[in-house]
Amino acid sequence: MARPRLILGLSAYYHDSAAALLADGEIVAAAQEERFTRKKHDARFPENAVRYCLSEVGAGLSDVDFVAFYDKPFIKFERLLETYLSYAPRGFASFAKAIPIWLREKLFLKDLLIRELKRDAPGFDWAERLRFSEHHLSHAASAFFPSPFERAAILTMDGVGEWATTSLAVGSGNRIDMQREIHFPHSIGLLYSAFTYYTGFKVNSGEYKVMGLAPYGEPRYARTILDHLVDIKPDGSFRLDQRYFNYCAGLTMTSERFHQLFGGPPRREDEPLTQRHMDLAASIQAVTEQMVLGLARAVARETGERNLCLAGGVALNCVANGKLVRDGCFERIWIQPAAGDAGGALGAALAIHHLQDEGPRQVAQGDSMRGSYLGPQFAQAEIEARLTAFGARFRVLTDDELYAAASADLAQGKALGWFQGRMEFGPRALGGRSILGDPRSASMQSVLNLKVKFRESFRPFAPSVLREAVADWFELGGDSPYMLLVADVVARRRIPMTQAQSALFGIDKLNVSRSDIPAVTHIDYSARIQTVHAETNPRYHALISAFAARTGCPVLVNTSFNVRGEPIVCTPEDAFRCFMGTGIESLVVGNCYLEKAAQDPSLQRNYESAFELD
Amino acid sequence: MSFVRELWRFIVARKKFWLIPVMLVMALLGSLIVLAEGSAVAPFIYTLF
């Protein structure tokens, strides 16, 4: 049998390095390096992820036909130089910090990559086999080629790639035609990050927190943002008034003029969150939604396409995505589950396969992402050996016994670690590496946040619901397999607020039950939904079905299997460590069932301070 | 040498000849900064760099 044509995609050296592998154009494996090194957002060369991807097809690096890198460093350097030049002499401090890294490493990225690749395959002419794809083309390829559409409009939005921050394209068959781009410094991602910074969260990881905080506030600054910071044009494009920002020339996101406009300096990390911060979060969320909708409507008008594909970090804003679906400017929307830079590795490989090699494209039913379960898995015998070596005490159950025991624990309000099959690719846990809970419990949100995840009490949790039952519980008719759409709980399951509850301010409303499934219902009745499909994750589907048979509720709380600041678990050992360091009460790994009470207490550890906070 | 060749190809493809003196000055200035400091600290807003 002929050896398959292998294309390895890489993203690295900025944040979230990752590898993805295509075999004859089919996506066979993808993983983020952080999962192996246990360092969140690890940006180093993804040597472990590369090794893992190749092991899926029994190949070595010397069997790879092409390696594709997800952006073009020279063009990025050009942007850097031109930006510094246009702001000079301002920006010297930023220049002095950035230039050494470029002169030592990033400018010589091709040599650096070749050096890394030669370590495992020294005899190859990697200069010939190494290809580069533009950042937004990588995102566009990751959005369109795995999608279920023969034709679609493509919208990619993020902080910044080389020059582009937003791009509009049309995909058809195995081609992508770039139509227009919006260039740095005008960027939805950077605008959102500016408010992430201003509200006291970390840029590049705290954006989720701003989105989670938004429903507690009122968008009372939205008008100010639109009047001063952003100029939205009729064709959906936009300009940011750079006098309010400092990211072009400084080492902060916002300028003094920004602070004056919004009435004070940025919140320090240790300062308490106030109603003002929640109102700021609500305002930037509202403006972002308006900008995304404006762009999408313009793309629909210009291209006449009925389908839309999304990628780029902004496509992880599931609240905006939900509004886009309900707006109806496109009939169908598909979002790449690894929409951030990790997904660029996959997009770069797909761009080389389809656009450069003109490889044919098979449009799959559903999509070609295999449910995003593209990471490592462990056979039952290996799980038992690894857990035994770690000193874990477990029982091996049949499938039916396992679903019964796990669903009973969940119905009793226990937090359950659920480790099955292949690890997910992308930021969301989708029932492969998840912590689960009972959504009917009013206390589940605070228990999971404070005792299991060690994170802020306001952070919302997302529901997993059987696909066939989604319309009974949420105002969503279609699929949302990757937890990237937000929709409201159906009206008949909502609990209206009393007058006294309505009078509460902001985060005080946190403990008000809003529906029959309060643990996954946000303060505005919204929920970030994952539809669970028997075809892509039969074991998770079977567990939720068992829980539904026991309780009448085909919904579970699903949060990623990690604590704050920790990458999602990858191996059975990672899962056991997290289990022993947190309030998780039972753990299922493959067919092994573990109860906290049965474990050796000496294996418990202080896990809360083991990871740097995000 | 291959780096210089590739950089030249890039400048020709993008028609950015005016960047050459800027690159030289920045490289010189950058080298001084590299020599002056022990280690390069990752910048705060790392997305941009």
XYZ file of C-alpha atoms in Angstrom:
663
model
C 0.000 0.000 0.000
C 1.264 3.451 -0.899
C 2.383 5.620 2.005
C -0.069 8.474 2.640
C 1.039 11.997 1.817
C 1.745 13.648 5.153
C 1.545 17.384 5.832
C 2.437 18.583 9.303
C 1.105 21.992 10.368
C 2.800 24.006 13.112
C 2.033 27.084 15.144
C 4.642 28.290 17.612
C 6.703 31.110 19.136
C 3.820 33.485 19.962
C 1.302 31.668 22.120
C -0.542 28.337 22.079
C 1.914 26.364 19.978
C 0.391 23.303 18.368
C 0.825 20.633 15.711
C -1.692 19.088 13.320
C -1.268 16.258 10.829
C -2.991 15.575 7.505
C -2.703 12.168 5.827
C -3.775 12.404 2.174
C -5.658 15.554 3.109
C -7.577 13.943 5.966
C -7.219 15.441 9.459
C -5.808 12.605 11.568
C -4.363 14.293 14.653
C -3.947 17.702 16.297
C -2.835 18.793 19.750
C -1.565 21.805 21.668
C 1.897 21.652 23.184
C 0.673 22.993 26.570
C -1.173 19.725 27.222
C 2.106 17.776 27.190
C 4.418 20.274 28.899
C 1.728 21.314 31.462
C 2.596 24.984 30.877
C -0.462 27.061 29.926
C -0.206 28.779 26.510
C 3.233 27.205 25.981
C 4.762 28.943 22.959
C 7.874 26.783 22.482
C 8.439 24.572 19.447
C 5.712 21.870 19.777
C 8.046 18.885 19.856
C 5.741 16.733 21.995
C 2.677 17.556 19.915
C 4.619 16.775 16.718
C 5.789 13.436 18.110
C 2.258 12.570 19.175
C 0.669 13.511 15.814
C 3.178 11.407 13.887
C 2.666 8.452 16.257
C -1.009 8.371 15.218
C 0.024 7.171 11.750
C 3.158 5.292 12.859
C 5.401 7.754 11.036
C 8.544 9.694 11.856
C 9.491 13.226 10.848
C 11.487 11.860 7.914
C 8.224 10.501 6.451
C 6.630 13.945 6.293
C 6.220 15.469 2.836
C 5.761 19.076 3.934
C 5.852 21.070 7.137
C 3.587 24.142 7.094
C 4.108 27.081 9.475
C 1.075 29.233 10.259
C 2.392 32.719 9.582
C 5.051 34.688 7.756
C 7.629 36.201 10.097
C 9.186 38.622 7.567
C 5.854 40.316 6.906
C 5.269 40.545 10.646
C 8.711 42.143 11.027
C 7.847 44.584 8.245
C 4.716 45.581 10.190
C 6.744 46.000 13.348
C 9.339 48.235 11.673
C 6.794 50.374 9.862
C 4.762 50.800 13.034
C 7.790 51.838 15.100
C 8.889 54.168 12.333
C 5.529 55.889 12.114
C 5.441 56.444 15.885
C 9.149 57.305 16.397
C 10.620 58.591 18.626
C 7.688 57.441 20.760
C 7.735 53.712 21.288
C 11.428 53.361 22.011
C 10.734 51.399 25.228
C 8.598 48.936 23.324
C 11.165 48.776 20.514
C 13.954 48.098 23.005
C 12.039 45.123 24.353
C 10.821 43.674 21.070
C 13.898 44.061 18.873
C 16.286 41.818 20.856
C 13.811 38.949 20.600
C 13.485 39.476 16.882
C 17.214 39.780 16.289
C 17.958 36.715 18.348
C 15.123 34.458 17.341
C 12.056 35.471 15.414
C 13.735 36.977 12.359
C 15.593 33.713 11.896
C 12.507 31.614 12.439
C 13.034 29.497 9.346
C 16.524 28.515 10.528
C 15.165 27.932 14.005
C 12.428 25.640 12.698
C 14.882 23.772 10.488
C 17.204 23.271 13.477
C 14.334 21.837 15.527
C 13.166 19.573 12.689
C 16.710 18.350 12.029
C 17.004 17.076 15.564
C 14.603 14.252 14.712
C 15.313 13.979 10.981
C 18.846 15.253 10.316
C 19.177 13.929 6.778
C 16.400 15.981 5.218
C 16.537 19.139 3.146
C 14.038 20.906 5.338
C 14.516 24.213 3.503
C 12.664 22.611 0.578
C 10.000 20.989 2.690
C 9.175 23.894 4.959
C 6.370 26.161 3.745
C 4.770 29.262 5.242
C 1.134 30.287 5.056
C -0.147 33.769 5.924
C -1.734 34.023 9.350
C -5.254 34.919 8.211
C -5.119 32.527 5.282
C -4.305 29.796 7.841
C -7.340 30.837 9.888
C -9.529 30.993 6.769
C -8.343 27.534 5.667
C -9.049 26.111 9.144
C -12.543 27.636 8.989
C -13.558 26.598 5.478
C -11.859 23.338 4.483
C -13.136 21.213 7.417
C -16.613 22.815 7.221
C -19.658 20.968 5.859
C -20.079 23.528 3.056
C -19.182 23.213 -0.627
C -19.261 27.044 -0.829
C -19.204 29.645 1.929
C -18.208 33.142 2.890
C -15.300 33.171 5.351
C -14.771 35.757 8.066
C -11.646 35.665 10.232
C -11.110 38.093 13.105
C -8.367 38.168 15.736
C -5.861 40.470 17.448
C -3.370 40.693 14.611
C -1.517 38.343 12.285
C 1.082 39.854 9.970
C -0.831 42.990 8.916
C -4.377 41.693 8.773
C -6.630 41.758 11.811
C -9.815 40.852 9.927
C -10.245 39.168 6.579
C -13.178 38.393 4.329
C -12.949 35.599 1.769
C -15.050 33.217 -0.279
C -14.369 29.498 -0.266
C -15.472 27.168 -3.018
C -14.434 23.529 -3.391
C -10.711 23.446 -2.691
C -10.101 27.167 -3.316
C -10.162 30.261 -1.124
C -10.439 33.697 -2.701
C -9.379 36.503 -0.340
C -11.648 39.515 -0.935
C -10.566 42.161 1.544
C -8.640 42.703 4.742
C -8.639 45.203 7.586
C -5.106 45.989 8.735
C -3.339 46.701 12.016
C -3.808 48.735 14.200
C -7.577 48.537 13.545
C -8.614 45.317 15.237
C -11.687 43.944 17.024
C -9.467 41.539 18.957
C -7.159 44.305 20.187
C -10.118 46.533 21.081
C -11.537 43.697 23.216
C -8.097 43.045 24.699
C -7.782 46.745 25.580
C -10.887 46.414 27.759
C -9.620 43.092 29.123
C -6.500 44.950 30.232
C -8.456 47.955 31.514
C -10.787 45.793 33.623
C -7.758 44.167 35.257
C -7.520 40.803 33.470
C -4.659 39.282 31.532
C -4.498 40.062 27.826
C -4.840 36.904 25.717
C -6.441 34.789 28.436
C -8.791 37.074 30.388
C -11.098 37.812 27.435
C -13.376 34.942 28.508
C -13.740 36.581 31.902
C -14.828 39.883 30.360
C -17.419 37.991 28.311
C -18.601 36.144 31.448
C -18.795 39.379 33.435
C -20.768 41.268 30.780
C -24.294 40.017 31.687
C -23.897 41.424 35.227
C -23.523 44.932 33.831
C -25.384 47.469 31.722
C -23.837 48.673 28.425
C -23.825 52.267 29.605
C -20.409 53.000 28.014
C -21.295 51.560 24.592
C -22.217 54.975 23.199
C -18.943 56.436 24.503
C -16.979 53.636 22.806
C -18.788 54.202 19.521
C -18.470 58.003 19.718
C -14.784 58.114 20.609
C -12.944 54.827 20.078
C -14.486 53.111 17.061
C -15.746 54.404 13.746
C -17.883 51.726 12.074
C -18.371 52.236 8.321
C -21.441 51.173 6.313
C -19.448 48.344 4.655
C -18.725 46.785 8.068
C -15.108 47.957 8.184
C -13.963 50.066 11.131
C -11.213 52.343 12.402
C -9.923 52.669 15.951
C -8.854 56.119 17.143
C -5.282 55.390 18.143
C -5.089 58.336 20.519
C -6.964 56.157 23.034
C -4.656 53.156 22.718
C -1.035 52.517 23.488
C -0.320 49.100 21.954
C 1.399 50.461 18.841
C 4.161 52.262 20.663
C 3.903 51.383 24.329
C 3.872 48.451 26.700
C 0.249 48.832 27.761
C -2.952 48.428 25.805
C -4.618 51.725 26.709
C -3.485 55.359 26.867
C -4.002 58.106 29.428
C -6.715 59.616 27.216
C -8.593 56.267 27.409
C -8.343 56.297 31.206
C -9.690 59.836 31.354
C -12.575 58.941 29.039
C -13.654 56.018 31.231
C -13.031 57.723 34.531
C -9.917 56.227 36.083
C -6.816 54.095 35.731
C -6.976 50.371 34.817
C -8.103 48.023 37.617
C -5.207 46.313 39.383
C -5.479 42.519 39.612
C -5.952 42.622 43.383
C -8.626 45.338 43.301
C -12.251 44.210 43.736
C -14.600 44.124 40.752
C -17.254 46.825 40.914
C -20.430 47.585 38.999
C -18.387 49.957 36.811
C -16.165 47.090 35.612
C -19.246 45.003 34.838
C -20.759 47.901 32.900
C -17.503 48.285 30.956
C -17.550 44.545 30.163
C -21.201 44.757 29.045
C -20.381 47.785 26.888
C -17.422 46.298 25.029
C -19.360 43.064 24.546
C -22.277 45.016 23.018
C -19.956 46.978 20.724
C -18.120 43.792 19.669
C -21.423 42.157 18.779
C -22.381 45.204 16.739
C -19.035 45.124 14.889
C -19.194 41.380 14.186
C -22.796 41.644 12.990
C -21.896 44.629 10.786
C -19.073 42.689 9.160
C -21.161 39.543 8.678
C -24.072 41.446 7.119
C -21.663 43.217 4.761
C -20.079 39.882 3.763
C -23.529 38.411 3.134
C -24.458 41.392 0.935
C -21.184 41.455 -0.977
C -20.810 37.744 -1.645
C -24.401 36.553 -1.814
C -23.277 33.382 -0.023
C -25.724 31.577 2.275
C -23.143 29.843 4.476
C -20.554 31.453 6.730
C -17.359 30.020 8.245
C -15.641 31.731 11.175
C -12.183 31.504 12.758
C -9.677 33.692 14.620
C -9.703 34.428 18.343
C -12.790 36.684 18.102
C -14.767 33.668 16.789
C -14.420 32.210 20.308
C -16.785 34.964 21.490
C -19.741 32.598 21.653
C -22.187 35.324 22.745
C -21.500 37.258 19.521
C -21.718 33.984 17.561
C -25.158 33.254 19.035
C -26.383 36.712 17.993
C -24.989 36.099 14.507
C -26.952 32.856 14.207
C -30.164 34.537 15.369
C -29.614 37.534 13.070
C -30.265 35.240 10.098
C -27.992 37.022 7.618
C -26.602 33.565 6.838
C -28.590 30.324 6.673
C -25.859 28.219 8.248
C -22.748 29.053 10.251
C -19.792 26.812 11.029
C -17.072 27.832 13.479
C -13.655 26.187 13.714
C -13.451 24.760 17.275
C -9.741 25.628 17.521
C -10.453 29.166 16.319
C -7.398 30.670 18.065
C -3.778 30.444 16.988
C -3.488 26.716 17.814
C -5.957 26.115 14.987
C -3.570 28.010 12.712
C -1.406 24.861 12.668
C -4.292 22.932 11.144
C -5.144 25.776 8.771
C -1.553 26.071 7.523
C -1.467 22.341 6.708
C -4.852 22.547 4.943
C -3.751 25.634 2.996
C -0.666 23.813 1.709
C -2.675 20.707 0.829
C -5.552 22.412 -0.989
C -4.234 25.745 -2.206
C -0.638 24.902 -3.035
C -0.814 21.203 -3.903
C -4.363 21.558 -5.269
C -5.369 18.493 -3.269
C -9.048 17.541 -3.723
C -11.541 18.285 -0.953
C -14.189 15.898 0.335
C -17.042 17.747 2.037
C -18.035 15.616 5.026
C -21.477 15.250 6.559
C -21.347 17.325 9.755
C -17.735 18.365 9.270
C -14.226 16.879 8.960
C -13.080 17.685 12.507
C -14.115 14.325 14.036
C -15.847 16.201 16.828
C -12.469 17.877 17.504
C -11.412 14.664 19.304
C -8.014 14.729 17.615
C -5.612 14.218 20.541
C -4.051 11.267 22.398
C -6.083 8.378 23.783
C -5.168 5.488 26.053
C -6.173 1.817 25.844
C -7.907 0.335 28.912
C -4.883 -1.856 29.804
C -2.583 1.160 29.641
C -4.932 3.241 31.811
C -4.971 0.498 34.468
C -1.174 0.149 34.386
C -0.628 3.903 34.641
C -3.141 4.398 37.462
C -1.756 1.412 39.381
C 1.782 2.761 39.066
C 0.509 6.037 40.497
C -0.978 4.353 43.567
C -4.618 4.926 42.536
C -7.328 2.620 43.899
C -9.991 1.836 41.325
C -12.604 -0.659 40.197
C -12.938 -1.750 36.576
C -16.607 -1.646 35.561
C -18.498 -2.758 32.464
C -19.897 0.049 30.309
C -23.405 -0.308 31.775
C -22.093 -0.394 35.363
C -19.961 2.633 34.614
C -22.808 4.778 33.246
C -24.979 3.711 36.187
C -22.353 4.572 38.821
C -21.351 7.848 37.188
C -24.927 9.032 36.611
C -25.838 8.129 40.223
C -22.904 10.208 41.514
C -23.962 13.134 39.340
C -27.586 12.886 40.496
C -26.325 13.052 44.095
C -24.650 16.368 43.322
C -21.075 15.071 43.162
C -18.419 16.590 40.926
C -17.241 13.903 38.509
C -14.003 13.785 36.498
C -14.700 12.263 33.069
C -11.739 11.083 30.972
C -12.612 9.156 27.800
C -11.129 8.553 24.362
C -9.186 11.148 22.435
C -8.331 14.554 23.907
C -10.028 17.593 22.384
C -8.204 20.030 20.082
C -9.026 23.658 20.923
C -9.809 25.495 24.138
C -13.058 23.679 25.017
C -13.478 20.352 26.814
C -16.207 18.468 24.988
C -16.654 15.336 27.066
C -13.238 13.801 26.498
C -11.434 15.603 29.350
C -14.269 17.169 31.374
C -15.447 17.789 34.914
C -19.195 17.167 35.072
C -21.952 18.105 37.481
C -25.719 18.218 37.977
C -27.147 21.365 36.340
C -30.314 21.230 38.501
C -28.297 22.004 41.621
C -28.447 25.645 42.729
C -25.104 25.409 44.521
C -23.203 23.594 41.754
C -21.796 26.755 40.141
C -20.184 28.081 43.300
C -19.034 24.591 44.409
C -17.329 23.937 41.081
C -15.833 27.427 40.866
C -14.499 27.634 44.399
C -13.736 24.052 45.458
C -12.912 22.374 42.179
C -11.653 25.005 39.732
C -10.306 27.517 42.304
C -11.503 30.431 40.175
C -13.677 33.544 40.400
C -17.224 32.904 41.616
C -18.883 34.747 38.706
C -17.461 32.460 36.013
C -20.357 30.710 34.273
C -20.557 27.018 33.399
C -21.747 25.522 30.168
C -24.283 22.763 29.550
C -23.834 19.607 27.474
C -27.203 18.509 26.145
C -28.223 15.536 24.033
C -28.601 16.812 20.458
C -32.064 15.293 20.172
C -33.241 17.142 23.313
C -31.692 20.573 22.723
C -34.891 22.267 21.528
C -36.728 21.157 24.700
C -34.281 23.059 26.878
C -32.724 25.862 24.829
C -33.806 28.279 22.126
C -31.521 26.607 19.620
C -32.724 24.497 16.726
C -29.397 23.424 15.217
C -26.106 21.870 16.231
C -23.528 23.428 18.517
C -21.059 20.557 18.923
C -18.133 22.775 19.886
C -19.745 24.907 22.603
C -19.335 28.022 20.470
C -22.920 29.277 20.443
C -24.859 30.963 23.194
C -28.652 30.727 23.317
C -31.303 31.267 25.985
C -32.987 28.614 28.117
C -36.541 28.081 26.795
C -39.141 30.324 28.425
C -41.083 27.567 30.185
C -37.994 26.466 32.128
C -37.052 29.975 33.299
C -37.670 31.279 36.803
C -38.597 34.995 36.806
C -36.846 37.198 39.358
C -38.804 38.574 42.275
C -38.897 42.343 42.750
C -36.354 42.080 45.532
C -34.030 40.003 43.361
C -34.356 42.436 40.440
C -33.294 45.242 42.734
C -29.972 43.516 43.442
C -26.916 44.958 41.737
C -24.501 43.175 39.419
C -22.740 40.218 40.947
C -25.173 40.072 43.882
C -27.539 38.424 41.408
C -25.108 35.509 41.093
C -26.995 33.266 43.484
C -30.435 33.926 42.036
C -31.691 30.726 40.348
C -32.799 31.621 36.828
C -34.169 28.303 35.554
C -34.725 24.584 36.201
C -31.022 24.164 35.419
C -29.560 27.085 37.403
C -25.947 25.849 37.347
C -25.713 26.482 33.590
C -28.094 29.444 33.246
C -26.379 32.809 33.197
C -27.964 35.827 34.820
C -29.553 36.844 31.468
C -31.009 33.312 30.908
C -28.256 32.528 28.397
C -26.174 29.350 28.193
C -23.112 28.355 26.147
C -24.393 25.159 24.634
C -22.663 21.946 23.580
C -24.903 19.540 21.683
C -23.700 15.959 22.228
C -23.953 13.595 19.278
C -23.956 9.791 19.491
C -21.897 9.645 16.269
C -18.937 11.685 17.525
C -18.897 10.864 21.270
C -20.988 7.751 21.974
C -19.717 7.283 25.537
C -20.514 10.836 26.628
C -23.880 10.551 24.890
C -24.547 7.293 26.791
C -23.636 8.893 30.130
C -25.985 11.868 29.617
C -28.707 9.430 28.491
C -28.216 7.442 31.728
C -28.432 10.682 33.741
C -31.597 11.643 31.829
C -33.168 8.234 32.493
C -32.469 8.713 36.212
C -33.473 12.372 36.543
C -35.489 13.376 33.460
C -32.819 15.959 32.634
C -30.686 15.311 29.487
C -28.277 18.090 30.432
C -24.979 18.091 32.382
C -22.655 20.838 33.552
C -19.484 20.456 31.501
C -16.298 22.283 32.406
C -12.756 21.576 31.352
C -10.769 19.041 33.384
C -8.239 21.406 34.990
C -7.941 24.080 37.633
C -7.438 27.791 37.056
C -4.155 28.362 35.240
C -3.599 24.672 34.426
C -3.756 23.252 30.886
C -6.571 20.696 30.406
C -5.423 17.216 31.495
C -3.910 14.984 28.824
C -2.945 11.675 30.474
C -4.543 9.457 33.159
C -1.801 10.637 35.548
C -2.725 14.309 34.954
C -6.360 13.414 35.637
C -5.515 11.557 38.850
C -3.308 14.424 40.091
C -6.101 16.950 39.475
C -8.628 14.590 41.130
C -6.475 14.293 44.250
C -5.759 18.018 44.443
C -9.315 19.321 44.078
C -12.864 18.776 45.291
C -13.687 16.289 42.492
C -15.438 13.419 44.287
C -15.308 10.619 41.734
C -13.305 9.998 38.621
C -13.895 7.852 35.550
C -10.925 7.075 33.304
C -11.874 4.667 30.517
C -13.646 1.907 32.407
C -11.827 2.591 35.694
C -14.001 4.091 38.423
C -12.329 5.920 41.330
C -13.905 7.349 44.489
C -12.137 10.012 46.511
C -12.961 8.332 49.835
C -11.223 5.120 48.733
C -7.908 6.789 47.849
C -4.738 6.847 49.918
C -4.924 10.222 51.752
C -1.144 10.604 51.531
C -1.543 11.099 47.767
C -3.574 14.270 48.304
C -1.719 17.432 47.436
C -2.085 21.168 47.578
C -3.097 21.833 44.018
C -4.524 25.320 44.342
C -1.171 27.084 44.187
C 0.466 24.654 41.765
C -0.273 26.809 38.708
C 0.256 30.432 37.862
C -3.117 32.207 37.789
C -4.489 33.157 34.402
C 23.820 33.782 3.802
C 20.524 32.041 3.080
C 18.842 34.439 5.508
C 20.134 37.497 3.616
C 19.084 35.923 0.308
C 15.580 35.276 1.611
C 15.285 38.742 3.098
C 16.327 40.220 -0.257
C 13.737 38.081 -2.083
C 11.118 39.267 0.396
C 12.021 42.940 -0.161
C 11.882 42.496 -3.943
C 8.541 40.645 -3.791
C 6.963 43.259 -1.539
C 8.711 46.167 -3.349
C 9.808 47.583 0.001
C 13.248 48.853 -0.956
C 12.767 51.917 1.195
C 12.841 49.572 4.204
C 16.516 48.688 3.610
C 18.045 51.764 5.336
C 15.421 51.486 8.077
C 16.352 47.841 8.602
C 20.044 48.657 8.738
C 19.576 51.417 11.314
C 17.203 49.296 13.364
C 19.513 46.279 13.181
C 22.388 48.447 14.382
C 20.335 49.977 17.152
C 18.878 46.596 18.027
C 22.331 45.008 18.186
C 23.428 47.704 20.617
C 20.411 46.969 22.793
C 21.141 43.233 22.638
C 24.761 43.813 23.613
C 23.805 46.241 26.356
C 21.379 43.954 28.124
C 21.884 40.425 29.408
C 18.705 38.763 28.366
C 15.712 39.742 26.320
C 12.599 39.970 28.436
C 9.401 38.895 26.690
C 7.317 41.970 26.064
C 4.067 42.443 27.881
C 1.759 42.515 24.879
C 3.192 39.451 23.269
C 0.455 39.106 20.645
C 1.848 42.048 18.797
C 5.444 40.995 18.676
